[in-house]
mmCIF file of C-alpha atoms and ligand atoms in Angstrom:
data_model
loop_
_atom_site.group_PDB
_atom_site.id
_atom_site.type_symbol
_atom_site.label_atom_id
_atom_site.label_comp_id
_atom_site.label_asym_id
_atom_site.label_seq_id
_atom_site.Cartn_x
_atom_site.Cartn_y
_atom_site.Cartn_z
ATOM 1 C CA MET A 183 0.000 0.000 0.000
ATOM 2 C CA LYS A 184 1.289 3.481 -0.848
ATOM 3 C CA THR A 185 2.106 5.941 1.934
ATOM 4 C CA ILE A 186 1.530 9.681 1.766
ATOM 5 C CA LEU A 187 3.230 12.091 4.135
ATOM 6 C CA LEU A 188 0.890 14.880 5.247
ATOM 7 C CA THR A 189 2.455 17.826 7.069
ATOM 8 C CA GLY A 190 0.598 20.299 9.284
ATOM 9 C CA CYS A 191 -2.639 18.340 9.774
ATOM 10 C CA ALA A 192 -3.226 19.535 13.331
ATOM 11 C CA GLY A 193 -3.922 22.967 11.848
ATOM 12 C CA PHE A 194 -7.045 24.256 10.149
ATOM 13 C CA ILE A 195 -6.949 23.059 6.526
ATOM 14 C CA GLY A 196 -4.898 19.920 7.207
ATOM 15 C CA ALA A 197 -7.300 18.753 9.928
ATOM 16 C CA ASN A 198 -10.268 19.234 7.603
ATOM 17 C CA PHE A 199 -8.393 17.339 4.869
ATOM 18 C CA LEU A 200 -7.780 14.466 7.285
ATOM 19 C CA LYS A 201 -11.439 14.301 8.281
ATOM 20 C CA THR A 202 -13.063 14.744 4.873
ATOM 21 C CA ILE A 203 -10.592 13.221 2.386
ATOM 22 C CA ALA A 204 -7.848 11.085 3.955
ATOM 23 C CA ALA A 205 -10.256 9.256 6.279
ATOM 24 C CA PHE A 206 -12.153 7.903 3.260
ATOM 25 C CA ASN A 207 -9.123 6.801 1.220
ATOM 26 C CA LYS A 208 -8.321 3.347 2.512
ATOM 27 C CA ASN A 209 -5.992 2.677 -0.438
ATOM 28 C CA TYR A 210 -3.294 4.753 1.221
ATOM 29 C CA ASN A 211 -1.523 4.960 4.543
ATOM 30 C CA PHE A 212 -0.981 8.479 5.831
ATOM 31 C CA ILE A 213 1.853 9.663 8.040
ATOM 32 C CA ILE A 214 0.971 12.930 9.691
ATOM 33 C CA LEU A 215 3.888 15.147 10.693
ATOM 34 C CA ASP A 216 3.151 18.206 12.801
ATOM 35 C CA ALA A 217 5.221 20.221 15.279
ATOM 36 C CA LEU A 218 2.071 21.226 17.194
ATOM 37 C CA THR A 219 2.904 24.929 17.242
ATOM 38 C CA TYR A 220 0.379 27.356 18.770
ATOM 39 C CA ALA A 221 -1.713 26.807 15.596
ATOM 40 C CA GLY A 222 -1.614 23.018 15.737
ATOM 41 C CA HIS A 223 -4.102 21.510 18.177
ATOM 42 C CA TYR A 224 -3.719 17.765 18.700
ATOM 43 C CA PRO A 225 -7.190 17.240 20.260
ATOM 44 C CA THR A 226 -8.693 18.327 16.919
ATOM 45 C CA ILE A 227 -7.376 15.145 15.273
ATOM 46 C CA GLU A 228 -6.806 12.862 18.276
ATOM 47 C CA ASN A 229 -9.907 10.770 17.688
ATOM 48 C CA ASP A 230 -9.257 10.534 13.915
ATOM 49 C CA ILE A 231 -5.751 9.209 14.577
ATOM 50 C CA ALA A 232 -6.904 6.805 17.287
ATOM 51 C CA THR A 233 -9.693 5.269 15.229
ATOM 52 C CA ASN A 234 -8.058 4.967 11.797
ATOM 53 C CA SER A 235 -5.444 2.243 11.308
ATOM 54 C CA HIS A 236 -4.258 4.015 8.120
ATOM 55 C CA PHE A 237 -3.122 7.060 10.123
ATOM 56 C CA LYS A 238 0.129 7.431 12.029
ATOM 57 C CA PHE A 239 0.959 10.673 13.851
ATOM 58 C CA ILE A 240 4.508 11.931 14.390
ATOM 59 C CA LYS A 241 5.167 15.040 16.431
ATOM 60 C CA GLY A 242 8.104 16.680 14.682
ATOM 61 C CA ASP A 243 9.388 19.870 13.141
ATOM 62 C CA ILE A 244 9.965 20.250 9.395
ATOM 63 C CA ARG A 245 12.799 22.647 10.225
ATOM 64 C CA ASN A 246 14.680 19.654 11.661
ATOM 65 C CA ARG A 247 16.415 17.872 8.786
ATOM 66 C CA GLU A 248 17.070 14.721 10.820
ATOM 67 C CA VAL A 249 13.420 14.351 11.815
ATOM 68 C CA VAL A 250 12.328 14.655 8.198
ATOM 69 C CA GLU A 251 15.019 12.314 6.861
ATOM 70 C CA THR A 252 14.288 9.640 9.466
ATOM 71 C CA ILE A 253 10.685 9.402 8.292
ATOM 72 C CA PHE A 254 11.780 8.914 4.690
ATOM 73 C CA LYS A 255 14.413 6.347 5.712
ATOM 74 C CA GLU A 256 11.953 4.301 7.749
ATOM 75 C CA VAL A 257 8.985 4.335 5.366
ATOM 76 C CA ASN A 258 8.676 4.248 1.576
ATOM 77 C CA ILE A 259 6.968 7.565 0.939
ATOM 78 C CA SER A 260 5.314 7.891 -2.455
ATOM 79 C CA GLY A 261 3.607 11.251 -1.973
ATOM 80 C CA VAL A 262 3.820 14.410 0.111
ATOM 81 C CA ILE A 263 0.986 16.865 0.678
ATOM 82 C CA HIS A 264 2.564 19.800 2.432
ATOM 83 C CA PHE A 265 0.234 21.969 4.539
ATOM 84 C CA ALA A 266 2.608 22.890 7.398
ATOM 85 C CA ALA A 267 3.441 26.570 7.560
ATOM 86 C CA GLU A 268 3.450 29.660 9.681
ATOM 87 C CA SER A 269 0.261 31.115 8.237
ATOM 88 C CA HIS A 270 -0.703 34.361 9.973
ATOM 89 C CA VAL A 271 0.222 37.610 8.175
ATOM 90 C CA ASP A 272 0.104 39.715 11.376
ATOM 91 C CA ASN A 273 2.638 37.406 13.071
ATOM 92 C CA SER A 274 4.907 37.675 10.042
ATOM 93 C CA ILE A 275 4.985 41.459 10.394
ATOM 94 C CA ILE A 276 6.128 41.108 14.022
ATOM 95 C CA ASN A 277 8.511 38.152 13.585
ATOM 96 C CA PRO A 278 9.407 37.393 9.961
ATOM 97 C CA ASN A 279 12.309 35.044 10.776
ATOM 98 C CA ILE A 280 10.261 32.020 11.766
ATOM 99 C CA PHE A 281 8.299 32.382 8.510
ATOM 100 C CA VAL A 282 11.491 31.937 6.517
ATOM 101 C CA GLU A 283 12.668 29.106 8.784
ATOM 102 C CA THR A 284 9.434 27.102 8.544
ATOM 103 C CA ASN A 285 7.983 28.064 5.194
ATOM 104 C CA VAL A 286 11.209 28.224 3.193
ATOM 105 C CA LEU A 287 13.813 26.081 4.976
ATOM 106 C CA GLY A 288 11.231 23.562 6.235
ATOM 107 C CA THR A 289 9.935 23.120 2.679
ATOM 108 C CA LEU A 290 13.523 22.750 1.454
ATOM 109 C CA ASN A 291 14.137 19.942 3.986
ATOM 110 C CA LEU A 292 11.047 18.121 2.712
ATOM 111 C CA LEU A 293 12.037 18.580 -0.933
ATOM 112 C CA ASN A 294 15.555 17.276 -0.308
ATOM 113 C CA ALA A 295 14.346 14.249 1.648
ATOM 114 C CA ALA A 296 11.674 13.489 -0.960
ATOM 115 C CA LEU A 297 14.192 13.762 -3.791
ATOM 116 C CA ARG A 298 16.943 11.688 -2.183
ATOM 117 C CA LEU A 299 15.013 9.225 -0.026
ATOM 118 C CA GLY A 300 11.471 9.063 -1.378
ATOM 119 C CA GLU A 301 10.168 6.614 -3.982
ATOM 120 C CA SER A 302 11.526 7.411 -7.441
ATOM 121 C CA ASP A 303 8.176 8.643 -8.746
ATOM 122 C CA ILE A 304 7.278 10.569 -5.571
ATOM 123 C CA ARG A 305 4.669 13.303 -6.051
ATOM 124 C CA PHE A 306 5.114 16.480 -3.966
ATOM 125 C CA LEU A 307 2.086 18.742 -3.624
ATOM 126 C CA HIS A 308 2.875 22.106 -2.071
ATOM 127 C CA ILE A 309 -0.069 24.064 -0.665
ATOM 128 C CA SER A 310 0.358 27.748 -1.356
ATOM 129 C CA THR A 311 -1.765 30.852 -1.358
ATOM 130 C CA ASP A 312 -3.155 33.504 -3.690
ATOM 131 C CA GLU A 313 -1.292 36.039 -1.524
ATOM 132 C CA VAL A 314 1.921 35.271 -3.456
ATOM 133 C CA TYR A 315 0.429 37.232 -6.380
ATOM 134 C CA GLY A 316 0.234 40.430 -4.317
ATOM 135 C CA GLN A 317 -2.759 42.708 -4.584
ATOM 136 C CA LEU A 318 -5.308 43.724 -7.213
ATOM 137 C CA LYS A 319 -7.053 47.019 -7.881
ATOM 138 C CA GLU A 320 -10.849 47.008 -8.063
ATOM 139 C CA ALA A 321 -10.984 46.702 -11.860
ATOM 140 C CA ASP A 322 -8.042 44.292 -12.361
ATOM 141 C CA PRO A 323 -8.729 40.820 -13.741
ATOM 142 C CA ALA A 324 -8.492 37.989 -11.201
ATOM 143 C CA PHE A 325 -5.170 36.228 -10.523
ATOM 144 C CA CYS A 326 -4.428 33.373 -12.880
ATOM 145 C CA GLU A 327 -1.548 30.913 -12.655
ATOM 146 C CA THR A 328 0.644 33.055 -14.929
ATOM 147 C CA THR A 329 0.162 36.282 -12.933
ATOM 148 C CA PRO A 330 3.634 37.436 -11.796
ATOM 149 C CA ILE A 331 4.549 36.742 -8.174
ATOM 150 C CA ALA A 332 4.617 40.006 -6.174
ATOM 151 C CA PRO A 333 4.143 39.265 -2.454
ATOM 152 C CA SER A 334 3.489 42.126 -0.005
ATOM 153 C CA SER A 335 3.979 40.619 3.466
ATOM 154 C CA PRO A 336 6.780 38.543 4.988
ATOM 155 C CA TYR A 337 4.220 35.688 5.102
ATOM 156 C CA SER A 338 3.403 35.840 1.397
ATOM 157 C CA ALA A 339 7.076 36.424 0.531
ATOM 158 C CA SER A 340 8.041 33.262 2.432
ATOM 159 C CA LYS A 341 5.295 31.294 0.647
ATOM 160 C CA ALA A 342 6.423 32.707 -2.716
ATOM 161 C CA ALA A 343 10.018 31.719 -1.944
ATOM 162 C CA SER A 344 8.927 28.172 -1.122
ATOM 163 C CA ASP A 345 6.827 28.027 -4.315
ATOM 164 C CA LEU A 346 9.912 28.971 -6.330
ATOM 165 C CA LEU A 347 12.006 26.301 -4.626
ATOM 166 C CA VAL A 348 9.340 23.690 -5.364
ATOM 167 C CA ARG A 349 9.220 24.798 -8.993
ATOM 168 C CA SER A 350 13.012 24.633 -9.227
ATOM 169 C CA TYR A 351 13.023 20.982 -8.061
ATOM 170 C CA HIS A 352 10.862 20.192 -11.067
ATOM 171 C CA GLU A 353 12.963 22.218 -13.486
ATOM 172 C CA THR A 354 16.313 21.008 -12.132
ATOM 173 C CA TYR A 355 15.688 17.445 -10.924
ATOM 174 C CA LYS A 356 12.513 16.644 -12.899
ATOM 175 C CA MET A 357 10.761 15.953 -9.612
ATOM 176 C CA ASP A 358 6.988 15.467 -9.830
ATOM 177 C CA VAL A 359 5.792 18.587 -8.033
ATOM 178 C CA LEU A 360 2.536 20.540 -7.968
ATOM 179 C CA ILE A 361 1.677 23.882 -6.410
ATOM 180 C CA THR A 362 -1.851 24.867 -5.439
ATOM 181 C CA ARG A 363 -2.768 28.484 -4.675
ATOM 182 C CA CYS A 364 -6.018 29.151 -2.911
ATOM 183 C CA SER A 365 -7.937 32.147 -1.653
ATOM 184 C CA ASN A 366 -9.081 32.730 1.962
ATOM 185 C CA ASN A 367 -10.514 29.604 3.581
ATOM 186 C CA TYR A 368 -13.162 29.477 6.280
ATOM 187 C CA GLY A 369 -14.907 26.663 8.133
ATOM 188 C CA PRO A 370 -14.576 24.526 11.283
ATOM 189 C CA TYR A 371 -11.354 24.247 13.318
ATOM 190 C CA GLN A 372 -9.828 27.554 12.179
ATOM 191 C CA PHE A 373 -7.645 29.234 14.776
ATOM 192 C CA PRO A 374 -9.413 32.370 16.087
ATOM 193 C CA GLU A 375 -6.617 34.695 14.977
ATOM 194 C CA LYS A 376 -8.078 34.668 11.444
ATOM 195 C CA LEU A 377 -10.878 37.030 10.428
ATOM 196 C CA ILE A 378 -13.971 34.804 10.370
ATOM 197 C CA PRO A 379 -13.463 32.720 13.567
ATOM 198 C CA LEU A 380 -12.182 35.810 15.426
ATOM 199 C CA MET A 381 -15.283 37.807 14.512
ATOM 200 C CA ILE A 382 -17.638 34.928 15.367
ATOM 201 C CA HIS A 383 -15.902 34.367 18.710
ATOM 202 C CA ASN A 384 -15.891 38.049 19.649
ATOM 203 C CA ALA A 385 -19.482 38.570 18.545
ATOM 204 C CA LEU A 386 -20.666 35.565 20.570
ATOM 205 C CA ASN A 387 -18.872 36.982 23.613
ATOM 206 C CA ASP A 388 -20.053 40.601 23.108
ATOM 207 C CA LYS A 389 -16.471 41.751 22.521
ATOM 208 C CA LYS A 390 -15.426 44.463 20.055
ATOM 209 C CA LEU A 391 -14.866 43.311 16.463
ATOM 210 C CA PRO A 392 -11.588 44.934 15.331
ATOM 211 C CA VAL A 393 -11.676 45.853 11.624
ATOM 212 C CA TYR A 394 -8.539 46.999 9.792
ATOM 213 C CA GLY A 395 -8.743 50.409 8.044
ATOM 214 C CA ASP A 396 -12.184 51.142 6.646
ATOM 215 C CA GLY A 397 -13.028 47.454 6.151
ATOM 216 C CA ARG A 398 -13.365 47.830 2.374
ATOM 217 C CA ASN A 399 -10.521 45.410 1.491
ATOM 218 C CA ILE A 400 -11.804 42.589 -0.669
ATOM 219 C CA ARG A 401 -11.098 38.888 -0.271
ATOM 220 C CA ASP A 402 -12.383 35.806 -2.073
ATOM 221 C CA TRP A 403 -13.752 33.250 0.422
ATOM 222 C CA ILE A 404 -13.767 29.490 -0.062
ATOM 223 C CA TYR A 405 -15.321 26.902 2.228
ATOM 224 C CA VAL A 406 -12.500 24.678 3.483
ATOM 225 C CA ASP A 407 -14.070 21.402 2.232
ATOM 226 C CA ASP A 408 -13.991 22.759 -1.325
ATOM 227 C CA HIS A 409 -10.293 23.577 -0.984
ATOM 228 C CA CYS A 410 -9.555 20.083 0.423
ATOM 229 C CA GLU A 411 -11.362 18.457 -2.505
ATOM 230 C CA GLY A 412 -9.334 20.605 -4.923
ATOM 231 C CA ILE A 413 -6.059 19.575 -3.273
ATOM 232 C CA TRP A 414 -6.993 15.897 -3.603
ATOM 233 C CA GLN A 415 -8.057 16.242 -7.245
ATOM 234 C CA ALA A 416 -4.778 18.039 -7.983
ATOM 235 C CA PHE A 417 -2.838 15.270 -6.241
ATOM 236 C CA LEU A 418 -4.643 12.608 -8.297
ATOM 237 C CA LYS A 419 -4.914 14.334 -11.674
ATOM 238 C CA GLY A 420 -2.635 17.387 -11.774
ATOM 239 C CA ARG A 421 0.069 17.638 -14.406
ATOM 240 C CA LYS A 422 3.695 17.488 -13.184
ATOM 241 C CA GLY A 423 5.247 20.860 -12.457
ATOM 242 C CA GLU A 424 1.969 22.784 -12.770
ATOM 243 C CA VAL A 425 0.324 25.423 -10.596
ATOM 244 C CA TYR A 426 -3.449 25.259 -9.915
ATOM 245 C CA ASN A 427 -5.499 28.111 -8.474
ATOM 246 C CA PHE A 428 -8.562 27.461 -6.304
ATOM 247 C CA GLY A 429 -11.151 30.060 -5.384
ATOM 248 C CA GLY A 430 -14.625 30.254 -3.916
ATOM 249 C CA ASN A 431 -16.378 32.557 -6.403
ATOM 250 C CA SER A 432 -17.187 34.781 -3.407
ATOM 251 C CA GLU A 433 -15.468 38.140 -3.493
ATOM 252 C CA MET A 434 -16.558 40.215 -0.510
ATOM 253 C CA ARG A 435 -15.508 43.326 1.365
ATOM 254 C CA ASN A 436 -14.306 42.462 4.895
ATOM 255 C CA ILE A 437 -16.920 44.744 6.409
ATOM 256 C CA ASP A 438 -19.703 42.870 4.610
ATOM 257 C CA VAL A 439 -18.387 39.526 5.868
ATOM 258 C CA ILE A 440 -18.426 40.940 9.405
ATOM 259 C CA LYS A 441 -21.943 42.362 9.079
ATOM 260 C CA THR A 442 -23.143 38.967 7.782
ATOM 261 C CA ILE A 443 -21.663 37.265 10.855
ATOM 262 C CA LEU A 444 -23.255 39.795 13.231
ATOM 263 C CA LYS A 445 -26.623 39.159 11.600
ATOM 264 C CA GLN A 446 -26.197 35.383 11.926
ATOM 265 C CA VAL A 447 -25.408 35.573 15.629
ATOM 266 C CA GLY A 448 -27.985 38.282 16.310
ATOM 267 C CA LYS A 449 -25.553 40.922 17.607
ATOM 268 C CA PRO A 450 -25.500 44.698 16.874
ATOM 269 C CA GLU A 451 -23.200 46.425 14.384
ATOM 270 C CA SER A 452 -22.149 48.729 17.243
ATOM 271 C CA LEU A 453 -19.666 45.970 18.198
ATOM 272 C CA ILE A 454 -17.620 46.888 15.094
ATOM 273 C CA SER A 455 -14.495 48.853 15.971
ATOM 274 C CA PHE A 456 -12.287 50.261 13.180
ATOM 275 C CA VAL A 457 -8.566 50.004 14.008
ATOM 276 C CA GLU A 458 -5.343 51.213 12.353
ATOM 277 C CA ASP A 459 -4.812 49.445 9.040
ATOM 278 C CA ARG A 460 -2.426 46.483 8.757
ATOM 279 C CA LYS A 461 1.010 47.454 7.375
ATOM 280 C CA GLY A 462 1.222 46.571 3.656
ATOM 281 C CA HIS A 463 -2.436 45.507 3.663
ATOM 282 C CA ASP A 464 -3.316 44.059 0.241
ATOM 283 C CA TRP A 465 -6.383 45.757 -1.250
ATOM 284 C CA ARG A 466 -8.040 42.957 -3.153
ATOM 285 C CA TYR A 467 -7.594 39.282 -3.996
ATOM 286 C CA ALA A 468 -9.604 37.488 -6.674
ATOM 287 C CA ILE A 469 -8.952 34.109 -8.218
ATOM 288 C CA ASN A 470 -9.411 32.743 -11.703
ATOM 289 C CA PHE A 471 -9.694 28.945 -11.318
ATOM 290 C CA ASN A 472 -10.566 28.037 -14.925
ATOM 291 C CA LYS A 473 -7.503 25.797 -15.153
ATOM 292 C CA ALA A 474 -8.626 23.655 -12.178
ATOM 293 C CA LYS A 475 -12.115 23.538 -13.663
ATOM 294 C CA LYS A 476 -10.825 22.313 -17.016
ATOM 295 C CA GLU A 477 -8.010 19.976 -15.968
ATOM 296 C CA LEU A 478 -9.186 18.710 -12.572
ATOM 297 C CA GLN A 479 -12.955 18.928 -13.147
ATOM 298 C CA TRP A 480 -13.036 20.886 -9.894
ATOM 299 C CA GLN A 481 -15.137 23.832 -8.838
ATOM 300 C CA PRO A 482 -16.289 25.116 -5.461
ATOM 301 C CA LYS A 483 -19.638 23.681 -4.379
ATOM 302 C CA THR A 484 -20.431 25.822 -1.349
ATOM 303 C CA LEU A 485 -22.074 29.229 -1.659
ATOM 304 C CA PHE A 486 -20.775 31.754 0.862
ATOM 305 C CA SER A 487 -24.306 32.219 2.222
ATOM 306 C CA ASP A 488 -24.509 28.485 3.062
ATOM 307 C CA GLY A 489 -20.894 28.052 4.184
ATOM 308 C CA ILE A 490 -21.013 30.946 6.622
ATOM 309 C CA LYS A 491 -24.229 29.609 8.187
ATOM 310 C CA LYS A 492 -22.601 26.175 8.693
ATOM 311 C CA THR A 493 -19.462 27.823 10.072
ATOM 312 C CA VAL A 494 -21.253 30.080 12.566
ATOM 313 C CA HIS A 495 -23.332 27.108 13.689
ATOM 314 C CA TRP A 496 -20.158 25.012 14.168
ATOM 315 C CA TYR A 497 -18.499 27.663 16.352
ATOM 316 C CA ILE A 498 -21.632 28.008 18.453
ATOM 317 C CA GLU A 499 -21.791 24.219 18.940
ATOM 318 C CA ASN A 500 -18.043 23.917 19.613
ATOM 319 C CA ALA A 501 -17.320 26.723 22.075
ATOM 320 C CA SER A 502 -15.196 24.281 24.110
ATOM 321 C CA TRP A 503 -12.871 23.743 21.100
ATOM 322 C CA ILE A 504 -12.298 27.462 20.636
ATOM 323 C CA ASN A 505 -11.777 28.001 24.380
ATOM 324 C CA SER A 506 -9.202 25.213 24.520
ATOM 325 C CA VAL A 507 -7.148 26.555 21.580
ATOM 326 C CA ILE A 508 -7.206 30.062 23.039
ATOM 327 C CA LYS A 509 -6.059 28.733 26.440
ATOM 328 C CA LYS A 510 -3.161 26.923 24.767
ATOM 329 C CA GLN A 511 -1.712 30.206 23.425
HETATM 330 N N1 NAD B 643 -5.982 29.520 5.853
HETATM 331 C C1 NAD B 643 -6.097 30.003 4.616
HETATM 332 O O1 NAD B 643 -7.015 30.763 4.316
HETATM 333 C C2 NAD B 643 -5.099 29.587 3.550
HETATM 334 C C3 NAD B 643 -5.344 29.987 2.235
HETATM 335 C C4 NAD B 643 -4.468 29.558 1.238
HETATM 336 C C5 NAD B 643 -3.371 28.774 1.576
HETATM 337 N N2 NAD B 643 -3.138 28.434 2.867
HETATM 338 C C6 NAD B 643 -1.968 27.584 3.157
HETATM 339 O O2 NAD B 643 -2.483 26.330 3.599
HETATM 340 C C7 NAD B 643 -1.603 25.737 4.541
HETATM 341 C C8 NAD B 643 -2.350 25.414 5.809
HETATM 342 O O3 NAD B 643 -2.911 26.625 6.338
HETATM 343 P P1 NAD B 643 -3.757 26.627 7.684
HETATM 344 O O4 NAD B 643 -4.622 27.808 7.641
HETATM 345 O O5 NAD B 643 -4.316 25.294 7.935
HETATM 346 O O6 NAD B 643 -2.576 26.899 8.731
HETATM 347 P P2 NAD B 643 -2.589 26.739 10.316
HETATM 348 O O7 NAD B 643 -1.734 27.831 10.834
HETATM 349 O O8 NAD B 643 -3.970 26.589 10.834
HETATM 350 O O9 NAD B 643 -1.858 25.329 10.553
HETATM 351 C C9 NAD B 643 -0.500 25.159 10.318
HETATM 352 C C10 NAD B 643 -0.103 23.786 10.843
HETATM 353 O O10 NAD B 643 1.298 23.594 10.549
HETATM 354 C C11 NAD B 643 1.962 23.150 11.727
HETATM 355 N N3 NAD B 643 3.345 23.653 11.695
HETATM 356 C C12 NAD B 643 3.755 24.947 11.741
HETATM 357 N N4 NAD B 643 5.091 25.017 11.741
HETATM 358 C C13 NAD B 643 5.551 23.730 11.663
HETATM 359 C C14 NAD B 643 6.840 23.149 11.620
HETATM 360 N N5 NAD B 643 7.933 23.900 11.663
HETATM 361 N N6 NAD B 643 6.939 21.799 11.521
HETATM 362 C C15 NAD B 643 5.815 21.022 11.474
HETATM 363 N N7 NAD B 643 4.576 21.519 11.547
HETATM 364 C C16 NAD B 643 4.434 22.856 11.635
HETATM 365 C C17 NAD B 643 1.179 23.756 12.891
HETATM 366 O O11 NAD B 643 1.390 23.045 14.100
HETATM 367 C C18 NAD B 643 -0.261 23.632 12.366
HETATM 368 O O12 NAD B 643 -0.788 22.359 12.663
HETATM 369 C C19 NAD B 643 -0.463 26.738 4.736
HETATM 370 O O13 NAD B 643 0.609 26.348 3.928
HETATM 371 C C20 NAD B 643 -1.045 28.064 4.254
HETATM 372 O O14 NAD B 643 -0.040 28.906 3.753
HETATM 373 C C21 NAD B 643 -3.973 28.820 3.856
#
């Protein structure tokens, strides 16, 4: 049976991937490598690991070359799906170094181990972000896979650097790599530092909802299950060395997302509090995912209006989860 190494599955997207995709693929074994940083919460996946004989969890850091190499020496790895990253833009503005260490050097460790110690036809799928493309003006066409890379934050710069390394391993060593770039995800198990879970949590607790600038920045929102399905379709069907964009078809101003949440939880707009804008705050992201549609037969299934209802409901039902991740910080 083939074994896939999944990194970062105690975090938001990885945990959802484990629960909605990996759990149903009994043709593979999955090794899950996660350092359990502040953003990785083992209880989120504890039951999945305990009840699935195809899953094996290893607590370890991708920055540690020995840890990564040992896994590849002990098990024949035929695929890598690489979620692990420092992922919060605000943290990258305060402490950029760890973003380079994890996102760039950690990815390099995985690439080297996969190239030297993995199965000869190993497939390496690197999860990236639309933020590597930089920002759009209101009237600009959406990002496509050939849009030049122009990151604005230390986070997006570190992701762009790792994307370029991944690409170079295809160009130089003919390694079978793929890069996926997705817009803003939302859904269950997202750490409450990110916009949607933070706003839901604060609204539920009658706390102020801090909004950067005038709140008119635009993001495209995708329900996390749709992103996970896209990643899996890319892993199964994507062409070697290619980049695939995923988006949710839901461009919205931040302030409108926040007002929608307040409505859902029945709280007043007076909770909104405008704060000083984020440094280097990108104005707009929008994604053209025609390539994924055509080559992977993928498109997002969840409308924002449905996804946000499910998400708000989940956070209301799982207050203990959010309290436990906050306590861990
Ligand atoms: N959240 C989004 O909206 C979004 C959008 C597009 C792309 N992405 C990308 O998707 C991936 C997953 O994002 P997320 O939102 O789930 O992130 P997250 O911050 O919720 O989770 C990151 C996970 O990686 C683990 N990790 C961090 N550093 C590590 C290290 N050095 N070694 C091993 N494990 C480590 C953490 O413990 C955590 O489990 C990231 O690569 C991110 O750049 C995220």
